[in-house]
Each structure stands twice: as structure tokens, then as C-alpha cells.
Amino acid sequence: MTTPGKTASTPPAPVTEVSTHCPYCALQCGTRLHGDREVGVRARPADFPVNRGRLCQKGWTAPDVLTAPDRLVRPLVRGPDGRLEETSWDTALDLVAERLRALRARHGPDAVAVFGGGCLTNEKAYLLGKFARLALGTSQIDYNGRFCMSSAAAAGNAAFGVDRGLPFPVGDLRDARTVLLAGANVAETMPPLVHHLDRAELIVVDPRRTATARRATLHLQPVPGTDLALALGLLHIAVVDGLLDRDYVQRRTLGFEAAARRAMAWWPERVESVTGVPASAQREAVRMLGRAGSAYVLTGRGVEQHSQGTDTAAGFINLALALGLPGSGRGGYGCLTGQGNGQGGREHGQKADQLPGYRPLTDAAARAHVAGVWGVAPDDLPGPGRSAYELLDALGGDHGPRALLVFGSNPAVSAPHAAHVVERLASLDLLVVADFVPSETARMADVVLPVTQWAEEEGTLTNLEGRLLRRRALLPPPPQVRSDLLVLRDLAVRLGEPPSRYPSVPREVFEELRAASRGGKADYSGISYERLDTGECLHWPCPDTEERHPGTPRLFLERFAHPDGRARFTDVDQRGPAEKVSPAYPLHGTTGRVLAHYQSGAQTRRVAELSAAAPEPFIEVHPDTAARSGLADHGLARVTSARGSMTARVRLDPTMRPDTLFVPFHFPGDGRANLFTHPALDPRSGMPEFKVSAVRLDAVPEATP
Ligand code: SF4
């Protein structure tokens, strides 16, 4: 049947308006996009539950990246003169496939590695994991989400038997009387979330007096790297001051005694001596949480990006359990996931140790299930590989990968000990980067593949609440730009795989993902594009049941995900950072985000309004600390650790701890914060110690004009 006035051959009218989601952080604000390449694309906020008609500056300006002047629009191959030159897709893909085949033949399948990103849709993350394990046969795949919330994920799995950023909808926070935010500067990283906290008394744990801390009723400002001591101290007070929910602890948890015994050694005055947080403020925090009626404990990267990040997240979970909050319906614990699809990205196979459905790669039944969906034998699946930093560190070494394929990541800026990572990338026989802008990593590549970005593609993402969202295309991609799915399919075929094994239409990939996730912890089998397109609100797990499963917005109300239904306390103790301050490096260097930028800044640095708002890196420091180095406001300075130095101008802030300096991590070149960060890894999560390094601050002589 045809629409009146149209014939069957009338081309479809171009889409001029779609409902989709912001491309950046894990809040995944709903947005309406309208316009086209001619008149320009504009975003306006949708009345979606997480953002309720609000967007931050990044969300409003996200369409500007679609027309970035240096947008990648053709495949590039490095020529004999060392410059990247335009070429055809066939030439680029033939070259990549030929060199991958040669490296695998010579050094084995693990000679080729894959590095993904938390920005990739579920479909891309799923197909990337399948491509790595089948087409390449490599165990060497991980993603930058490892740098995001892997510590909270490890702690959540141990405590609750499952890891989902928030096990409740964001809107539940509106009913909270008290919210403890540990290491999360939501006023800058997720501004629309703040409106859900309007009615709550906030307790903010952060070494800096951030925009979020300024809104708090109580700001606890610990020495960087001592958050676990603080969490232990808060548990101590909860027990001693009689705020423990004994009935809940007895009915719903295991392991309280050991955790409480450990906390008994952390009395408030001892905690004060280690953290610098006054004992009275510690008591006030526990009183606010314990008497609130409804309270939440939320952690972010500030307490998680440490070599003891998993234990620290566990310390805050212990506190929440002691107060009887998780799964109580009157509060809970959650982790504020960072990247847009940080949650879905790790559920569906681009993490070194996981198969789709949040299945462990070492579990025989999990391997058999996924191998069955993929039509291969379980033994054809490689085992777990290296975690993200270990993988980057091994590149080009005697036993490390010789080639790396990067999808949606910029490790030259975002990885710790960045100068070393750049050296490792440069030592590769082959570096291939699929991206839509020439990131610092893409500029180092031998082959650059131009791929679609958010408003040019369909797919799904999973936000910080475990809620499935549809990404929708407003625009066709530029003529020579391809979707990552098509790139993976075309490469796989060149490597000898049957094309039927690599669907390149997002909806078809999602259908396969549903089957692969069936029965797993992150079960998506009951979710379909059709259900999402009718506006159903679906949080995983959502199994494919006879009666349409409604999804699970609130986990743990009846039971936790361990076989016995109980949550676990974890016996953890403060160890402190891998690197202590010393006379040579007397300050704690910490890193983080600013309102105007996102992650390595590869996208937001290309938006004029955002660049104008935050044009360059800076070193935030107490005036007395600056003065000791002979520095005044805006003076040029160098921050040096045992690994290297970065340079920027100082910004004086009397609210900073005098023993600490802060540098945002969005900037490249000499202003890279990661030139000084420490690659010490959390033994359970593989999280690097981004948040604390021993550093010194020196003035840099200014050149005479
Ligand atoms: Fe929302 Fe995050 Fe996008 Fe800002 S960056 S508009 S908070 S999704």
C-alpha cells in the first residue's frame, strides 16, 4: 500500500527529527535532534526520566562534532614518506588483512590485539568481541572501560553477585533524605543528575572543594588515597553508635563480623590522623546517613581509580550494608558509571575476561552457550587476556602483541603513564584506528578507518541504571564513512570468516546478542528494538519469558544475586597508594574532569563553545603551595612524578588541600595529566592508580616576549 500522493518508487523523505541520546556520559540524557547537514543539526533536551528536560553544555553542543572541520571522511594509509594519505576502502582493508595474516602466521593469534571503548554501542561491542575471538582467534582484547568503573564492578560482583552501576532508577534518588557521594563530582560530570538530588542532604567525600562539594551539607576532604580508611572509620562509628541495622544484617548478609572487626581498628581519631577528616565530621556523616530513613551511598572514579579501588568500593558497600540500605526499597548503594556505554560495553564481550551476557570466559557452561550461538566449538574460544593497561604495556614487546586495532578509544591521552604507552604504540608493526576524528592515537596509526558517529547510526546503549536505550540516526554518514559493524564484517571476511557470521545491520546484531545473553547475568533476551521503540522502559535482566518480562528496574528487593540470596561484606583494610609522597615528590597529584570536556577531549576539544569555556589544561593548587614553588596565579609550572612531567598554568584555589594539586585529564601534548599518573594496578580489577601520584611542582621560566 502507498501513501496517497506517493508512488511505490518515491524515495523515503529524509528524517528531519529523531529522539535519541547524548553521545557522551553514562547518564545518557534523552535528546531530540533536528536539522540536516545543510542547515546544521541542533539538539534540545527531551523529557526523559534521567534528565527531565535538561542537558549539560556538552549535550547541547554535541552536534558540532558532526561537522568538525577535520572529520575523518576517507580511509588513510601511511605512505613511504611517513604521511597519512587518502586511499580506498578496499586498499585499506586489504592491507590490514594481509598484514594481520602475516603477523598471526609468524607469531600466533595473540600477536594481534584489540582495544575497544565504552562509547561503542552494544552491537559494536558485541561484534568486536566476537571478531577478536573468532576472526582473529586472539585472547588479547580489552577496552577503556577498564579505566572507568572496573573496581566498582569487581566490588559489586563480590558483594551482590552482580554488577550494575545503579541497581535502581536514577529517579529513586529524589526520595532520598541523605546521599553520600564518594569521589563523584556530578555537578560537573553529570549536571542533570543533580536535580534528582535537590531534596537530599549531601555528604561529599572529595579532596577538592568541587562544584558538587560546594552544594553539600557536609564536605569530607580526605588526603588522596585514604578513602578506604575513611570508609572503615564510618563503619566503625555506625557499629559503635548503634546505627547498625542488625535485623537486615542478620537476614540478608554474610561476613559482617570479619568486616566489623577490621573496622574496630579504625576509631575516629585514628582515621582523622590518616585522612585529615575531623572525627566530628565523620560522626556527623554517619548520623546523617543512619537517621535519614532513606539514604544512598554512591561512589565514583575519585575513590575507585586507585590500586586499592576495589577494596575502597567494597568499604563503602560495607557501610551501606551495615545501615541496611541495598535492596531495602529505602536506599541503596550504586556506582556512577562514567562512559556512555561503559555498562553495556563490558556486558557483551569486549572485556578481556567476559563473554556476552556478563558471562565469565573461564566458565565451561558459559563458553558452551556462546560457542553454540556463534556456531563454533567451545574450545575454539580463546581464554582471558590481559587487562587494558597490561595490554598496552605489552605492545611490541618480546611476548606482546605486534598489531593493535583500536575502536573508539584514545589511549595516547587517556592511559596512565602516557609517554610509555605512546612509546609502546610506536613500537608496533601495525596500528589500525577506527574513529571519526583524528585523535592523538589515530594520528600515530598506520591505517585510519573513518567510521560513523552517534547521529549517523542506529543501535542500543545501556545507561548507568542498566536501562536499554535506542540510539537513532538523523543523518546518513558522509559518503566514504562506514559503520564499525561493516568494517568488522569486511575485515573478518578477508580473514577467511563466513560473511553470514558477521551481521552488519544493528538490529540483526542485537537479535544475536539477545540469544548470546540468554540466561546470563545481563540477560537481554526479552528485549527487542520493537519493545524499545514503543517507549517501554526496560532494565536488564529481562529474560525472554512467555509473559512479556517487564525488565528489572530495581535489583535486590527480594534477594541478592548470590546463590543463597545474601549479600557479602568484604574484609578490607587500608593499604594506601602504591607511591608515597617523599622529599623529592612532596605533593599528591590527582586528576579528573571539568564541566566542558569529556574523557580524552578528542570530541569536546573540537567544539568551539566548549574549547572557549575550557581552552587549556591547568594546575589547581593552594596559594601557599604555589608560593613555595615561587608561583603566582597563572604562572607557568611543571608537575613532575617519577614517570614524567606535564606543563600548564597554575590556578590558585584557597579551598585546595595544601598537600594536593589537581590537573584535568582532557588535554594532549605537554599538558597531558597522564604524563605523571601511576600505572600501578588494582590486583582484582586491573584499574590503574589515576587518582594519586607523588609529584612535585616547579615554576617554569617564561620566555621573554
Ligand atoms: Fe547528559 Fe552526560 Fe550528555 Fe551531559 S554529557 S548531556 S550529563 S549525557
XYZ file of C-alpha atoms and ligand atoms in Angstrom:
713
model
C 0.000 0.000 0.000
C 1.260 3.511 -0.793
C 0.639 6.759 0.970
C -1.824 8.942 -1.028
C 0.090 11.204 -3.377
C 3.147 8.973 -3.434
C 4.142 6.122 -5.685
C 5.890 2.945 -4.619
C 9.127 4.302 -6.095
C 9.071 7.617 -4.185
C 12.270 7.763 -2.133
C 11.636 7.985 1.605
C 11.501 11.534 2.935
C 14.716 12.438 4.754
C 14.470 12.172 8.505
C 14.473 15.659 9.974
C 13.901 14.936 13.657
C 14.674 11.964 15.911
C 14.623 11.049 19.573
C 17.983 9.722 20.642
C 20.516 10.135 23.454
C 23.554 12.280 24.102
C 26.762 10.581 22.888
C 28.827 11.264 25.980
C 28.347 10.103 29.563
C 26.503 7.191 31.151
C 23.541 9.286 32.223
C 22.549 9.126 28.534
C 20.245 12.120 28.601
C 17.333 11.935 26.191
C 17.669 14.419 23.365
C 15.688 15.481 20.276
C 17.830 16.107 17.213
C 16.603 18.058 14.235
C 18.081 19.606 11.101
C 20.430 18.300 8.460
C 23.962 18.881 7.225
C 22.853 21.860 5.121
C 21.113 23.896 7.806
C 23.002 22.352 10.714
C 21.879 19.907 13.402
C 20.511 21.108 16.716
C 19.903 19.216 19.934
C 17.306 20.009 22.534
C 16.596 18.148 25.738
C 13.838 15.549 25.885
C 11.624 14.950 28.873
C 13.388 11.672 29.611
C 13.441 10.294 33.167
C 17.171 10.765 33.756
C 17.418 14.361 32.506
C 13.828 15.640 32.736
C 14.236 18.325 30.098
C 17.824 19.248 30.899
C 21.162 18.828 29.146
C 24.614 19.939 30.143
C 26.771 22.151 27.934
C 28.295 19.075 26.302
C 24.889 17.664 25.367
C 23.656 20.930 23.843
C 26.753 21.238 21.658
C 27.241 17.544 20.768
C 26.000 18.048 17.151
C 29.011 20.283 16.453
C 31.249 17.189 16.305
C 29.221 16.012 13.280
C 30.661 18.885 11.288
C 34.133 19.041 12.835
C 36.386 20.522 10.133
C 38.867 17.683 10.487
C 36.219 14.939 10.494
C 37.677 11.738 9.087
C 35.902 11.056 5.805
C 38.249 8.748 3.898
C 40.452 5.796 4.845
C 44.068 6.814 5.380
C 47.215 4.750 4.987
C 50.704 5.844 5.999
C 52.783 6.283 2.883
C 56.526 5.826 2.287
C 57.177 9.447 3.313
C 55.581 8.787 6.700
C 52.441 10.835 5.993
C 48.863 9.564 6.186
C 47.381 9.541 2.681
C 43.836 9.016 1.469
C 43.052 5.677 -0.101
C 40.097 3.444 -0.971
C 38.365 1.145 1.478
C 39.445 -1.918 -0.479
C 43.088 -0.862 -0.404
C 42.971 -0.075 3.313
C 41.163 -3.262 4.345
C 43.241 -5.491 2.045
C 46.392 -4.032 3.539
C 45.199 -4.547 7.130
C 44.055 -8.112 6.456
C 47.275 -9.050 4.689
C 49.456 -7.720 7.492
C 47.313 -9.323 10.201
C 47.507 -12.684 8.428
C 51.300 -12.404 8.164
C 51.719 -11.465 11.840
C 49.442 -14.270 13.021
C 51.243 -16.797 10.822
C 54.598 -15.723 12.216
C 53.812 -15.057 15.877
C 50.464 -16.773 16.600
C 46.978 -15.330 17.135
C 47.847 -13.371 20.284
C 50.201 -11.244 18.162
C 47.113 -9.227 17.261
C 45.274 -7.241 19.937
C 42.054 -5.245 20.052
C 41.301 -2.209 22.206
C 37.656 -1.118 22.390
C 35.776 1.724 24.011
C 32.966 2.392 26.453
C 31.402 4.662 23.812
C 30.648 1.802 21.419
C 27.020 0.688 21.115
C 26.084 -2.727 22.493
C 26.007 -4.059 18.949
C 29.524 -2.816 18.176
C 30.948 -4.041 21.492
C 29.359 -7.451 20.930
C 30.616 -7.804 17.364
C 34.078 -6.552 18.327
C 34.374 -9.287 20.969
C 33.177 -11.920 18.515
C 35.531 -10.647 15.797
C 38.517 -10.732 18.167
C 37.815 -14.237 19.426
C 36.758 -15.857 16.148
C 38.205 -13.928 13.189
C 41.483 -13.129 14.957
C 41.445 -16.009 17.448
C 43.109 -13.706 19.974
C 42.698 -13.540 23.731
C 44.141 -10.007 23.646
C 41.091 -7.791 23.821
C 40.145 -5.232 26.435
C 38.683 -1.739 26.479
C 38.996 1.664 28.045
C 36.038 0.925 30.333
C 38.657 -0.881 32.424
C 39.830 2.633 33.320
C 36.305 3.651 34.215
C 34.455 1.552 36.759
C 36.097 -1.853 36.848
C 36.869 -1.509 40.561
C 33.246 -0.844 41.496
C 32.233 -3.698 39.187
C 34.588 -6.119 40.973
C 33.370 -4.953 44.379
C 29.715 -5.121 43.301
C 30.094 -8.632 41.972
C 31.720 -9.784 45.203
C 29.129 -8.111 47.431
C 25.900 -8.541 45.494
C 26.681 -11.308 42.981
C 26.122 -8.939 40.059
C 27.394 -5.567 38.897
C 25.006 -2.965 37.574
C 26.058 0.694 38.075
C 22.848 1.733 39.794
C 20.629 -1.176 40.818
C 17.713 1.277 40.907
C 16.407 4.053 38.614
C 18.041 7.468 38.986
C 14.614 8.901 39.868
C 14.620 6.960 43.164
C 17.238 9.411 44.420
C 14.537 12.062 44.580
C 13.094 10.333 47.654
C 16.404 10.276 49.496
C 16.866 12.293 52.638
C 20.652 11.838 52.613
C 23.058 10.911 49.820
C 26.757 10.244 50.335
C 28.743 10.909 47.145
C 32.244 9.481 47.433
C 34.629 10.648 44.715
C 31.902 11.836 42.335
C 31.727 15.420 41.083
C 28.303 15.088 39.460
C 27.733 18.854 39.256
C 30.416 18.901 36.537
C 30.332 15.386 35.117
C 26.551 14.756 35.049
C 24.815 18.075 35.796
C 21.232 16.922 35.075
C 21.635 14.263 37.783
C 21.992 16.990 40.380
C 18.304 17.842 40.053
C 17.450 14.390 41.398
C 19.450 15.304 44.490
C 17.766 18.670 45.103
C 15.815 17.492 48.115
C 18.596 15.461 49.731
C 21.223 16.473 52.235
C 24.519 15.735 50.514
C 27.660 14.384 52.091
C 30.517 14.727 49.614
C 33.834 12.905 50.001
C 36.427 14.598 47.803
C 39.934 16.003 48.372
C 38.833 19.048 46.333
C 36.073 21.506 47.076
C 34.381 20.735 43.759
C 31.179 22.252 42.401
C 29.397 19.258 43.960
C 31.130 19.685 47.301
C 30.011 23.315 47.381
C 26.388 22.136 47.300
C 26.928 19.682 50.141
C 25.680 19.902 53.695
C 28.880 18.192 54.733
C 32.153 18.033 52.807
C 34.758 15.496 53.924
C 38.103 16.362 52.345
C 40.461 13.398 52.816
C 44.087 13.117 51.764
C 44.092 11.474 48.300
C 44.459 7.715 48.622
C 42.944 7.433 52.106
C 39.275 6.921 51.195
C 39.240 3.345 52.417
C 40.431 4.412 55.865
C 37.531 6.858 55.893
C 35.024 4.177 54.836
C 36.337 1.888 57.586
C 36.018 4.705 60.085
C 32.416 5.395 59.073
C 31.585 1.706 59.526
C 33.275 1.802 62.934
C 31.070 4.702 64.033
C 27.904 3.082 62.647
C 28.591 -0.004 64.790
C 29.728 1.789 67.947
C 26.998 4.447 67.839
C 24.251 1.839 67.456
C 23.218 2.766 63.899
C 23.687 -0.763 62.584
C 20.561 -2.373 61.077
C 21.006 -5.655 62.952
C 17.914 -7.342 61.613
C 18.878 -6.612 57.976
C 22.474 -7.689 58.554
C 21.318 -10.959 60.045
C 18.644 -11.743 57.466
C 20.258 -10.547 54.267
C 24.055 -10.606 54.582
C 27.098 -12.730 55.405
C 30.553 -11.781 56.621
C 29.658 -8.866 58.897
C 31.772 -9.979 61.852
C 35.096 -10.005 59.990
C 34.421 -6.631 58.330
C 33.296 -5.087 61.619
C 36.323 -6.495 63.475
C 38.558 -4.805 60.919
C 36.661 -1.542 61.273
C 37.108 -1.602 65.046
C 40.789 -0.780 64.465
C 39.707 2.435 62.697
C 38.426 4.625 65.506
C 37.592 8.216 64.520
C 40.757 9.842 65.869
C 42.971 7.330 64.053
C 41.008 7.936 60.870
C 41.450 11.672 61.369
C 45.206 11.253 61.700
C 45.377 9.304 58.412
C 42.736 11.086 56.317
C 42.698 14.564 57.782
C 38.892 14.378 58.138
C 37.906 15.594 61.624
C 36.392 12.928 63.884
C 33.388 15.193 64.487
C 32.694 15.369 60.735
C 32.931 11.582 60.475
C 30.368 11.213 63.276
C 28.109 13.776 61.665
C 28.232 11.902 58.336
C 27.210 8.607 59.914
C 24.496 10.288 61.942
C 23.069 11.870 58.781
C 23.091 8.539 56.948
C 21.926 6.372 59.838
C 18.984 8.533 60.851
C 17.870 9.525 57.366
C 15.153 6.963 56.835
C 16.062 6.967 53.137
C 19.739 7.148 52.195
C 22.057 6.243 49.350
C 25.807 5.672 49.154
C 27.190 6.394 45.668
C 30.786 6.032 44.538
C 32.611 7.466 41.517
C 36.040 7.442 39.940
C 37.558 9.522 42.734
C 37.558 6.587 45.151
C 37.664 3.812 42.531
C 40.645 4.773 40.339
C 43.248 3.520 42.790
C 45.388 0.433 43.175
C 43.064 -0.416 46.075
C 39.951 0.853 44.298
C 38.070 -2.439 44.574
C 38.655 -2.596 48.316
C 37.621 1.032 48.686
C 34.371 0.486 46.780
C 33.849 -2.585 48.998
C 34.436 -0.406 52.071
C 31.591 1.909 51.046
C 29.384 -1.088 50.198
C 30.091 -2.473 53.687
C 28.878 0.813 55.144
C 25.681 0.711 53.047
C 25.039 -2.907 54.074
C 25.609 -2.143 57.752
C 22.981 0.593 57.513
C 20.591 -1.859 55.843
C 20.270 0.105 52.591
C 20.870 -2.059 49.458
C 17.676 -3.743 48.284
C 15.687 -2.235 51.153
C 13.491 -0.044 48.957
C 14.510 2.941 51.084
C 18.037 3.446 49.829
C 20.973 1.616 48.397
C 24.483 1.587 47.008
C 25.363 2.480 43.446
C 28.324 3.331 41.269
C 28.055 6.295 38.920
C 29.253 4.713 35.681
C 31.265 7.124 33.543
C 31.207 6.430 29.812
C 28.096 6.439 27.623
C 28.019 2.669 27.241
C 30.512 1.736 29.935
C 27.857 -0.602 31.357
C 26.751 -2.363 28.146
C 30.281 -2.357 26.771
C 31.545 -4.650 29.480
C 28.482 -6.869 29.488
C 28.796 -8.058 25.929
C 32.266 -9.217 25.263
C 34.948 -6.570 24.777
C 36.334 -7.103 28.284
C 39.320 -9.446 28.497
C 37.605 -11.941 30.796
C 33.959 -11.837 29.731
C 31.611 -13.231 27.130
C 28.219 -11.733 26.201
C 25.582 -11.719 28.922
C 28.201 -10.879 31.556
C 29.444 -14.468 31.380
C 32.888 -15.406 32.693
C 35.187 -16.564 29.912
C 36.557 -19.266 32.183
C 33.166 -20.876 32.865
C 32.637 -24.041 30.795
C 28.851 -23.666 30.564
C 29.192 -20.006 29.532
C 31.697 -20.920 26.814
C 29.449 -23.707 25.545
C 26.423 -21.403 25.387
C 28.149 -18.593 23.487
C 30.049 -21.011 21.223
C 26.675 -22.579 20.362
C 25.235 -19.202 19.360
C 28.340 -18.456 17.287
C 28.350 -21.893 15.631
C 31.818 -22.926 16.821
C 33.204 -25.427 19.336
C 33.808 -24.145 22.885
C 37.495 -24.967 22.525
C 37.679 -22.522 19.617
C 37.230 -19.644 22.061
C 40.489 -18.288 23.483
C 40.836 -17.782 27.243
C 41.028 -14.487 29.135
C 43.627 -11.957 28.003
C 45.460 -9.031 29.564
C 43.658 -6.120 31.226
C 43.781 -2.751 29.438
C 46.995 -1.283 30.850
C 48.783 -4.651 30.873
C 47.848 -4.994 27.222
C 49.112 -1.522 26.299
C 52.278 -2.101 28.308
C 52.986 -5.375 26.459
C 52.593 -3.944 22.936
C 55.582 -4.527 20.712
C 57.482 -6.403 23.442
C 59.055 -9.855 23.104
C 55.912 -11.671 24.166
C 53.371 -8.980 23.471
C 51.084 -8.201 20.538
C 52.687 -6.849 17.360
C 49.491 -5.286 15.982
C 46.673 -3.347 17.631
C 43.217 -2.483 16.335
C 41.643 0.428 18.236
C 37.912 1.132 18.099
C 36.528 4.189 19.889
C 39.420 4.945 22.209
C 42.325 7.360 22.520
C 44.870 5.662 24.817
C 47.693 8.031 23.787
C 45.963 10.591 26.019
C 43.729 8.542 28.319
C 46.060 5.772 29.537
C 48.227 6.192 32.631
C 51.987 6.708 32.165
C 51.068 8.087 28.759
C 54.575 8.672 27.428
C 55.334 4.987 27.934
C 52.064 3.986 26.239
C 52.898 6.206 23.252
C 56.296 4.502 23.052
C 54.611 1.080 23.056
C 52.141 2.159 20.348
C 55.040 3.449 18.250
C 56.857 0.111 18.561
C 54.033 -1.853 16.895
C 54.335 -3.444 13.462
C 50.787 -2.324 12.738
C 48.434 0.160 14.419
C 44.926 0.469 12.998
C 42.486 3.036 14.411
C 38.785 3.253 13.579
C 37.462 6.669 14.616
C 35.543 9.672 13.336
C 38.055 12.350 14.338
C 41.862 12.274 14.112
C 42.513 11.612 17.781
C 46.066 11.636 19.077
C 46.110 7.815 18.750
C 44.683 7.935 15.204
C 47.487 10.292 14.200
C 50.005 7.616 15.156
C 48.270 4.872 13.159
C 49.448 3.061 10.048
C 45.852 2.791 8.879
C 42.919 5.026 9.886
C 39.370 3.875 9.152
C 36.668 6.588 9.160
C 33.536 5.370 10.931
C 30.090 6.693 11.780
C 29.246 8.703 14.870
C 26.184 8.815 17.091
C 23.692 10.797 14.999
C 24.554 8.762 11.904
C 23.844 5.321 13.304
C 21.289 3.011 14.901
C 21.887 0.833 17.910
C 21.388 0.437 21.629
C 23.247 1.555 24.726
C 22.831 0.618 28.365
C 22.943 3.546 30.739
C 24.155 3.704 34.329
C 20.796 2.318 35.561
C 21.083 -0.807 33.369
C 18.355 0.645 31.171
C 18.372 -0.135 27.456
C 18.190 2.872 25.162
C 17.796 3.246 21.428
C 20.304 5.354 19.528
C 18.707 6.618 16.313
C 20.156 8.089 13.128
C 19.212 11.573 11.996
C 21.714 11.809 9.148
C 23.243 9.471 6.616
C 27.003 9.274 7.154
C 29.330 11.119 4.750
C 29.744 9.063 1.547
C 33.040 7.340 2.359
C 32.291 6.723 6.023
C 31.252 3.226 7.148
C 29.775 1.776 10.315
C 32.135 -0.114 12.602
C 29.895 -3.166 12.108
C 30.547 -3.154 8.368
C 34.271 -2.644 8.913
C 34.406 -5.666 11.236
C 32.413 -7.798 8.784
C 34.603 -6.818 5.817
C 37.795 -7.464 7.749
C 36.511 -10.792 9.080
C 35.642 -11.952 5.568
C 39.112 -11.000 4.357
C 40.498 -13.098 7.206
C 38.563 -16.132 5.970
C 35.383 -15.960 8.054
C 31.964 -16.645 6.501
C 30.086 -13.348 5.951
C 26.931 -14.856 7.495
C 28.730 -14.942 10.858
C 29.026 -11.129 10.964
C 25.695 -9.334 10.550
C 26.303 -5.673 9.855
C 22.779 -4.324 10.457
C 22.432 -3.201 14.092
C 19.002 -4.788 14.579
C 20.325 -8.160 13.350
C 23.378 -7.918 15.593
C 21.080 -7.161 18.539
C 18.966 -10.243 17.781
C 22.123 -12.368 18.023
C 23.251 -10.532 21.165
C 19.875 -11.365 22.761
C 20.468 -15.062 22.113
C 24.060 -14.887 23.366
C 22.980 -13.129 26.576
C 20.105 -15.546 27.272
C 20.455 -16.997 30.757
C 23.439 -14.786 31.630
C 23.535 -12.274 34.468
C 22.915 -9.455 31.993
C 20.068 -11.230 30.205
C 18.728 -9.096 27.305
C 16.814 -11.938 25.628
C 13.394 -10.403 26.354
C 14.360 -7.003 24.932
C 13.816 -6.091 21.281
C 14.057 -2.995 19.118
C 10.272 -3.212 18.768
C 9.721 -3.039 22.525
C 12.207 -0.195 22.920
C 10.660 1.694 20.013
C 7.246 1.661 21.665
C 8.835 3.527 24.565
C 8.951 0.633 27.035
C 11.347 1.250 29.903
C 13.435 -1.931 30.133
C 16.266 -2.562 32.569
C 18.193 -5.820 32.465
C 17.831 -8.619 33.425
C 14.889 -9.025 31.083
C 14.596 -12.705 30.129
C 12.507 -13.908 27.226
C 9.573 -15.332 29.175
C 6.174 -16.474 27.996
C 4.550 -13.435 29.544
C 6.474 -10.362 28.445
C 9.024 -9.773 31.174
C 8.811 -6.153 32.390
C 12.569 -5.805 32.980
C 14.123 -5.228 36.401
C 14.450 -1.560 37.346
C 15.191 -2.430 40.980
C 17.546 -5.269 41.769
C 17.896 -6.964 45.158
C 14.447 -6.131 46.590
C 13.824 -9.807 47.316
C 17.303 -11.276 47.202
C 20.842 -10.588 46.121
C 22.290 -12.398 43.116
C 24.470 -14.874 45.045
C 23.021 -18.415 45.036
C 21.921 -18.106 48.678
C 20.349 -14.699 48.041
C 22.548 -12.916 50.596
C 24.932 -10.002 50.131
C 28.535 -10.297 51.331
C 30.508 -7.924 53.491
C 34.144 -7.889 52.403
C 37.018 -7.879 54.877
C 39.130 -4.979 53.589
C 41.843 -2.814 55.095
C 43.624 0.396 54.150
C 46.952 -0.105 52.358
C 47.420 3.328 50.860
C 48.650 4.295 47.416
C 51.388 2.431 45.572
C 53.563 5.541 45.722
C 54.015 7.617 48.873
C 54.976 11.283 48.944
C 58.648 11.932 49.696
C 61.002 14.918 49.972
C 61.612 14.645 46.193
C 57.903 14.390 45.375
C 56.102 16.016 48.301
C 52.610 16.546 46.851
C 49.661 14.311 45.971
C 48.820 14.773 42.292
C 45.236 13.947 41.413
C 43.299 14.140 38.137
C 39.712 14.472 36.961
C 37.217 16.155 34.687
C 35.867 19.643 34.083
C 32.340 20.565 33.018
C 33.161 21.432 29.412
C 35.082 18.326 28.414
C 34.645 14.611 28.147
C 37.336 11.937 28.634
C 40.432 12.480 26.424
C 38.711 15.527 24.886
C 39.012 14.141 21.345
C 35.411 15.203 20.680
C 34.802 18.124 23.035
C 38.060 19.893 22.173
C 36.618 20.156 18.637
C 33.546 22.079 19.825
C 34.230 25.843 19.719
C 31.944 26.689 22.649
C 33.494 24.022 24.868
C 37.031 24.908 23.852
C 36.328 28.542 24.653
C 34.982 27.545 28.075
C 37.983 25.368 28.911
C 40.723 26.028 26.358
C 43.747 24.538 28.088
C 44.950 22.395 30.954
C 45.639 23.945 34.334
C 47.148 23.005 37.658
C 44.804 23.756 40.546
C 46.724 24.368 43.715
C 46.527 26.120 47.087
C 48.122 29.620 47.040
C 50.607 28.643 49.784
C 51.716 25.587 47.826
C 52.198 27.673 44.706
C 54.099 30.321 46.647
C 56.510 27.698 47.986
C 57.419 26.978 44.339
C 57.677 30.688 43.552
C 54.448 30.671 41.567
C 51.688 33.266 41.346
C 48.262 32.824 39.752
C 48.576 31.882 36.033
C 52.302 31.202 36.411
C 53.686 28.509 34.122
C 54.506 25.356 36.062
C 55.609 21.789 35.682
C 54.210 18.815 37.595
C 56.736 16.011 37.803
C 56.444 12.448 39.080
C 58.898 9.571 38.836
C 57.378 8.849 35.397
C 57.404 12.221 33.706
C 56.233 15.833 33.637
C 53.338 17.860 32.318
C 53.231 21.618 31.920
C 50.382 24.088 32.397
C 49.494 27.336 34.148
C 48.559 27.286 37.810
C 45.128 28.262 39.027
C 45.136 29.241 42.677
C 42.322 27.937 44.839
C 42.389 28.504 48.602
C 39.965 25.574 49.114
C 42.538 23.055 47.861
C 44.348 20.928 50.376
C 47.888 22.382 50.616
C 49.322 18.880 50.129
C 47.455 18.227 46.868
C 47.291 19.509 43.301
C 44.721 18.745 40.629
C 45.046 18.529 36.836
C 42.184 17.809 34.374
C 42.942 14.916 32.040
C 41.297 16.076 28.786
C 44.288 17.684 27.118
C 47.019 16.328 24.818
C 50.700 17.074 24.343
C 52.727 18.535 27.194
C 49.505 19.273 29.068
C 48.604 15.595 29.474
C 47.835 14.782 33.089
C 48.640 11.160 32.335
C 52.289 12.005 31.802
C 52.633 11.865 35.589
C 49.971 9.291 36.603
C 50.918 5.933 38.051
C 50.213 2.647 36.258
C 50.068 0.593 39.486
C 47.058 -1.698 39.059
C 44.351 -2.874 41.407
C 45.035 -6.613 41.700
C 41.383 -7.582 41.256
C 40.038 -5.087 38.734
C 43.126 -4.082 36.741
C 42.243 -0.410 37.423
C 45.271 1.909 37.255
C 46.002 4.405 40.023
C 44.896 7.522 38.132
C 43.828 9.402 41.208
C 47.006 9.696 43.227
C 50.680 10.084 42.340
C 53.578 11.540 44.298
C 54.574 14.713 42.448
C 56.445 17.984 42.793
C 55.558 21.408 41.459
C 58.173 23.652 39.825
C 57.951 27.050 38.213
C 58.900 27.119 34.532
C 60.781 30.219 33.393
C 58.714 32.134 30.849
C 60.323 33.085 27.563
C 60.832 36.855 27.219
C 58.399 38.183 24.593
Fe 23.645 14.356 29.845
Fe 26.072 13.370 30.229
Fe 25.349 14.269 27.836
Fe 25.755 15.992 29.782
S 27.297 14.654 28.871
S 24.018 15.988 28.382
S 25.027 14.831 31.563
S 24.502 12.500 28.930
